[in-house]
mmCIF file of C-alpha atoms in Angstrom:
data_model
loop_
_atom_site.group_PDB
_atom_site.id
_atom_site.type_symbol
_atom_site.label_atom_id
_atom_site.label_comp_id
_atom_site.label_asym_id
_atom_site.label_seq_id
_atom_site.Cartn_x
_atom_site.Cartn_y
_atom_site.Cartn_z
ATOM 1 C CA MET X 1 159.389 250.946 107.408
ATOM 2 C CA PRO X 2 161.922 251.969 110.066
ATOM 3 C CA VAL X 3 161.296 251.142 113.699
ATOM 4 C CA ASP X 4 159.523 253.898 115.625
ATOM 5 C CA LEU X 5 160.927 253.949 119.158
ATOM 6 C CA ASP X 6 157.660 255.311 120.483
ATOM 7 C CA VAL X 7 155.562 252.354 119.295
ATOM 8 C CA ILE X 8 155.129 250.025 122.276
ATOM 9 C CA VAL X 9 152.021 247.841 121.979
ATOM 10 C CA PRO X 10 150.463 246.445 125.165
ATOM 11 C CA VAL X 11 149.616 242.743 124.802
ATOM 12 C CA VAL X 12 147.210 241.394 127.425
ATOM 13 C CA LEU X 13 147.683 237.634 127.900
ATOM 14 C CA ALA X 14 144.213 236.228 128.611
ATOM 15 C CA ALA X 15 144.313 232.696 127.227
ATOM 16 C CA GLY X 16 144.742 230.546 130.342
ATOM 17 C CA ASP X 17 141.956 228.466 131.850
ATOM 18 C CA GLY X 18 142.692 229.290 135.494
ATOM 19 C CA THR X 19 142.592 225.662 136.625
ATOM 20 C CA ARG X 20 144.063 226.485 140.060
ATOM 21 C CA LEU X 21 140.966 228.578 140.677
ATOM 22 C CA GLY X 22 138.558 226.045 139.220
ATOM 23 C CA GLY X 23 138.372 227.470 135.704
ATOM 24 C CA GLY X 24 136.786 230.589 134.274
ATOM 25 C CA LYS X 25 139.052 232.853 136.331
ATOM 26 C CA LEU X 26 139.108 235.794 133.934
ATOM 27 C CA LEU X 27 135.326 236.069 133.945
ATOM 28 C CA LEU X 28 134.958 236.234 137.738
ATOM 29 C CA PRO X 29 133.352 239.464 138.940
ATOM 30 C CA PHE X 30 135.545 242.187 140.371
ATOM 31 C CA ARG X 31 134.468 245.785 141.016
ATOM 32 C CA GLY X 32 131.391 245.366 138.860
ATOM 33 C CA ARG X 33 132.966 243.823 135.756
ATOM 34 C CA PRO X 34 134.802 240.650 134.694
ATOM 35 C CA LEU X 35 138.317 240.357 136.091
ATOM 36 C CA ILE X 36 139.961 240.479 132.654
ATOM 37 C CA CYS X 37 138.430 243.850 131.857
ATOM 38 C CA HIS X 38 140.526 245.660 134.466
ATOM 39 C CA ALA X 39 143.871 244.759 132.868
ATOM 40 C CA VAL X 40 142.509 245.670 129.432
ATOM 41 C CA ARG X 41 141.205 249.008 130.734
ATOM 42 C CA ALA X 42 144.612 249.806 132.230
ATOM 43 C CA ALA X 43 146.309 248.944 128.926
ATOM 44 C CA LEU X 44 143.936 251.168 126.944
ATOM 45 C CA ALA X 45 144.116 254.073 129.398
ATOM 46 C CA GLY X 46 147.892 253.792 129.692
ATOM 47 C CA SER X 47 148.609 253.939 125.960
ATOM 48 C CA ASP X 48 147.499 255.987 122.962
ATOM 49 C CA GLY X 49 147.775 253.303 120.302
ATOM 50 C CA PRO X 50 146.579 249.766 119.678
ATOM 51 C CA VAL X 51 146.134 247.145 122.402
ATOM 52 C CA VAL X 52 146.136 243.392 121.717
ATOM 53 C CA VAL X 53 144.269 240.851 123.860
ATOM 54 C CA VAL X 54 145.141 237.180 123.376
ATOM 55 C CA VAL X 55 142.336 234.752 124.285
ATOM 56 C CA GLY X 56 142.285 230.954 124.397
ATOM 57 C CA ALA X 57 140.313 229.069 127.020
ATOM 58 C CA ASP X 58 136.703 230.296 127.068
ATOM 59 C CA ALA X 59 137.678 232.393 124.043
ATOM 60 C CA PRO X 60 134.158 233.449 122.922
ATOM 61 C CA ALA X 61 133.105 234.478 126.424
ATOM 62 C CA VAL X 62 136.347 236.289 127.284
ATOM 63 C CA ALA X 63 136.410 238.086 123.920
ATOM 64 C CA ALA X 64 132.767 239.108 124.347
ATOM 65 C CA ALA X 65 133.425 240.403 127.879
ATOM 66 C CA VAL X 66 136.321 242.521 126.703
ATOM 67 C CA ARG X 67 134.466 243.939 123.712
ATOM 68 C CA ASP X 68 131.288 244.594 125.688
ATOM 69 C CA ASP X 69 133.288 246.539 128.270
ATOM 70 C CA VAL X 70 134.435 249.071 125.652
ATOM 71 C CA ALA X 71 131.252 249.102 123.558
ATOM 72 C CA ASP X 72 130.295 252.547 124.839
ATOM 73 C CA ARG X 73 133.765 253.985 124.187
ATOM 74 C CA PRO X 74 134.327 254.163 120.417
ATOM 75 C CA ASP X 75 137.941 255.317 120.655
ATOM 76 C CA ALA X 76 138.909 252.446 122.948
ATOM 77 C CA ALA X 77 136.960 249.926 120.877
ATOM 78 C CA ALA X 78 138.737 251.079 117.725
ATOM 79 C CA ARG X 79 142.158 250.550 119.321
ATOM 80 C CA LEU X 80 141.350 247.067 120.640
ATOM 81 C CA THR X 81 142.314 243.902 118.778
ATOM 82 C CA VAL X 82 141.316 240.507 120.173
ATOM 83 C CA VAL X 83 143.114 237.475 118.721
ATOM 84 C CA GLU X 84 142.739 233.810 119.556
ATOM 85 C CA ASN X 85 145.573 231.453 120.473
ATOM 86 C CA PRO X 86 144.450 227.964 119.427
ATOM 87 C CA ARG X 87 147.512 226.484 121.149
ATOM 88 C CA TRP X 88 146.892 227.998 124.576
ATOM 89 C CA LYS X 89 147.103 224.569 126.244
ATOM 90 C CA ASP X 90 150.798 224.446 125.276
ATOM 91 C CA GLY X 91 151.581 227.248 127.723
ATOM 92 C CA GLN X 92 151.968 230.993 128.077
ATOM 93 C CA SER X 93 154.821 231.136 125.569
ATOM 94 C CA THR X 94 152.355 230.414 122.760
ATOM 95 C CA SER X 95 150.161 233.333 123.828
ATOM 96 C CA LEU X 96 153.142 235.679 123.981
ATOM 97 C CA ARG X 97 154.194 234.594 120.500
ATOM 98 C CA ARG X 98 150.652 235.097 119.183
ATOM 99 C CA GLY X 99 150.473 238.513 120.774
ATOM 100 C CA VAL X 100 153.788 239.643 119.301
ATOM 101 C CA GLN X 101 152.678 238.398 115.885
ATOM 102 C CA ALA X 102 149.432 240.402 116.102
ATOM 103 C CA ALA X 103 151.227 243.518 117.358
ATOM 104 C CA ARG X 104 153.694 243.367 114.466
ATOM 105 C CA GLU X 105 150.882 243.041 111.953
ATOM 106 C CA ILE X 106 149.052 246.025 113.423
ATOM 107 C CA SER X 107 152.142 248.242 113.497
ATOM 108 C CA ALA X 108 153.121 247.426 109.911
ATOM 109 C CA GLY X 109 156.771 246.854 110.789
ATOM 110 C CA THR X 110 157.402 249.986 112.891
ATOM 111 C CA LEU X 111 156.991 248.234 116.241
ATOM 112 C CA ALA X 112 159.665 249.012 118.828
ATOM 113 C CA GLY X 113 158.426 246.557 121.442
ATOM 114 C CA VAL X 114 155.515 244.979 123.274
ATOM 115 C CA MET X 115 154.381 245.201 126.870
ATOM 116 C CA ALA X 116 153.247 241.794 128.121
ATOM 117 C CA ILE X 117 150.432 242.323 130.642
ATOM 118 C CA LEU X 118 148.925 239.411 132.573
ATOM 119 C CA GLY X 119 145.164 239.187 132.250
ATOM 120 C CA ASP X 120 144.816 238.343 135.935
ATOM 121 C CA GLN X 121 146.425 241.599 137.134
ATOM 122 C CA PRO X 122 143.211 243.486 137.929
ATOM 123 C CA THR X 123 144.765 246.212 140.093
ATOM 124 C CA ILE X 124 147.521 247.321 137.720
ATOM 125 C CA LEU X 125 147.387 251.087 137.244
ATOM 126 C CA ALA X 126 147.152 252.832 133.883
ATOM 127 C CA GLU X 127 149.818 255.245 135.094
ATOM 128 C CA THR X 128 152.184 252.314 135.553
ATOM 129 C CA VAL X 129 151.547 251.075 132.014
ATOM 130 C CA ARG X 130 152.370 254.509 130.609
ATOM 131 C CA ALA X 131 155.388 255.048 132.858
ATOM 132 C CA LEU X 132 156.919 251.699 131.946
ATOM 133 C CA ALA X 133 156.562 252.351 128.224
ATOM 134 C CA ASP X 134 158.031 255.835 128.569
ATOM 135 C CA ARG X 135 160.948 254.610 130.675
ATOM 136 C CA HIS X 136 161.678 251.804 128.216
ATOM 137 C CA VAL X 137 161.711 254.224 125.289
ATOM 138 C CA ARG X 138 164.093 256.611 127.102
ATOM 139 C CA GLN X 139 166.417 253.734 127.925
ATOM 140 C CA TRP X 140 166.437 252.472 124.344
ATOM 141 C CA ARG X 141 167.251 255.925 123.026
ATOM 142 C CA ASP X 142 170.351 255.900 125.231
ATOM 143 C CA ASP X 143 171.191 252.258 124.528
ATOM 144 C CA PRO X 144 170.031 250.717 121.225
ATOM 145 C CA PHE X 145 170.874 247.268 122.612
ATOM 146 C CA HIS X 146 168.511 247.633 125.576
ATOM 147 C CA GLY X 147 166.452 244.468 125.908
ATOM 148 C CA ALA X 148 163.623 244.804 128.407
ATOM 149 C CA THR X 149 162.145 246.903 131.193
ATOM 150 C CA ARG X 150 160.538 245.299 134.223
ATOM 151 C CA PRO X 151 158.803 246.984 137.169
ATOM 152 C CA THR X 152 159.663 246.323 140.797
ATOM 153 C CA TYR X 153 157.562 247.019 143.857
ATOM 154 C CA ARG X 154 159.547 247.401 147.092
ATOM 155 C CA GLY X 155 162.322 245.264 145.641
ATOM 156 C CA ARG X 156 160.056 242.556 144.185
ATOM 157 C CA PRO X 157 160.150 242.102 140.395
ATOM 158 C CA GLY X 158 156.735 242.136 138.757
ATOM 159 C CA ASN X 159 154.749 242.511 135.569
ATOM 160 C CA PRO X 160 154.075 243.818 132.962
ATOM 161 C CA VAL X 161 157.396 243.539 131.141
ATOM 162 C CA VAL X 162 158.335 245.600 128.098
ATOM 163 C CA LEU X 163 160.276 243.587 125.491
ATOM 164 C CA SER X 164 162.260 245.330 122.758
ATOM 165 C CA SER X 165 161.704 244.207 119.188
ATOM 166 C CA ARG X 166 165.295 242.983 119.092
ATOM 167 C CA LEU X 167 164.083 240.122 121.318
ATOM 168 C CA PHE X 168 161.257 239.004 119.048
ATOM 169 C CA GLN X 169 163.351 236.240 117.491
ATOM 170 C CA GLU X 170 163.950 234.817 120.960
ATOM 171 C CA VAL X 171 160.233 235.121 121.754
ATOM 172 C CA ALA X 172 159.472 233.101 118.613
ATOM 173 C CA ALA X 173 161.676 230.293 119.943
ATOM 174 C CA LEU X 174 160.007 230.079 123.386
ATOM 175 C CA GLN X 175 158.316 226.822 124.375
ATOM 176 C CA GLY X 176 156.058 225.783 127.249
ATOM 177 C CA ASP X 177 154.547 227.715 130.127
ATOM 178 C CA VAL X 178 157.452 230.057 130.756
ATOM 179 C CA GLY X 179 156.434 233.430 129.350
ATOM 180 C CA ALA X 180 159.483 235.660 128.953
ATOM 181 C CA ARG X 181 161.294 234.487 132.100
ATOM 182 C CA ALA X 182 163.961 232.572 130.221
ATOM 183 C CA ILE X 183 164.711 235.583 128.038
ATOM 184 C CA LEU X 184 164.890 238.000 130.966
ATOM 185 C CA ALA X 185 167.278 235.696 132.810
ATOM 186 C CA ARG X 186 169.815 236.030 129.966
ATOM 187 C CA LEU X 187 169.703 239.802 129.556
ATOM 188 C CA GLY X 188 171.978 240.868 132.398
ATOM 189 C CA GLU X 189 172.596 244.623 132.162
ATOM 190 C CA ARG X 190 170.220 244.846 129.200
ATOM 191 C CA LEU X 191 167.316 244.385 131.642
ATOM 192 C CA LEU X 192 166.225 247.554 133.397
ATOM 193 C CA LEU X 193 164.463 247.106 136.744
ATOM 194 C CA TYR X 194 162.216 250.113 137.231
ATOM 195 C CA PRO X 195 160.807 250.820 140.746
ATOM 196 C CA VAL X 196 157.115 251.788 140.883
ATOM 197 C CA GLU X 197 154.695 252.511 143.725
ATOM 198 C CA ASP X 198 152.034 250.160 142.375
ATOM 199 C CA GLU X 199 151.431 246.934 144.258
ATOM 200 C CA GLY X 200 149.413 245.727 141.264
ATOM 201 C CA VAL X 201 152.620 244.791 139.451
ATOM 202 C CA VAL X 202 153.258 241.979 141.929
ATOM 203 C CA ARG X 203 149.648 240.973 142.471
ATOM 204 C CA ASP X 204 147.878 238.492 140.245
ATOM 205 C CA VAL X 205 145.040 236.057 140.946
ATOM 206 C CA ASP X 206 145.898 232.370 140.753
ATOM 207 C CA THR X 207 143.974 230.771 143.632
ATOM 208 C CA LEU X 208 140.575 231.083 145.294
ATOM 209 C CA ASP X 209 142.245 232.453 148.441
ATOM 210 C CA GLU X 210 143.923 235.205 146.394
ATOM 211 C CA TYR X 211 140.652 236.075 144.693
ATOM 212 C CA GLU X 212 138.719 236.205 147.950
ATOM 213 C CA SER X 213 141.444 238.279 149.580
ATOM 214 C CA LEU X 214 141.397 240.707 146.669
ATOM 215 C CA THR X 215 137.640 241.149 146.732
ATOM 216 C CA ARG X 216 137.604 241.639 150.517
ATOM 217 C CA GLU X 217 140.266 244.324 150.401
ATOM 218 C CA THR X 218 138.562 246.296 147.633
ATOM 219 C CA GLU X 219 134.950 246.178 148.874
#
């Protein structure tokens, strides 16, 4: 099947163990539900097609939390695919590879790209997810060699990042806990930095101080 430029699949990376926060980070409560559920909700609300969630550490509990959160929304549940990364200890690159693999299987070869969303980005807006995908598609229509689209907030680069399918071979070669940083560094003008008014793109939760600050500010 030919590539469909409109098919951008969000991939939520939720396989890490959160050791800097003492473990179990993605299951910590935030606004009445597990932390991970907020990124997944933004991905589902910001897209019309499938969403992939990659789990690893605490896989059964994280997968259950995600599925339970959409149990009362049949449309969202039907679009959600949860896959396990058995090699999550080898770093984020393995989760990104697993997510791309799952997205390609779901899209049956028409996939134009994936949007890599961090599972510990609980304040990311659904509008940002949709705007990034739309901007990436418009850029690729103008430039078939376009590589990736990354949001910025007041000059700071953030996440999620949209990766064109032309980069999937490079994703498959990634090693270690680097995510897509090494690929983005090589893109030059093929990387579009897209300004957004969403602080959530530069805000993730890695430490107890960050988690406590987040919960205080949103009470």
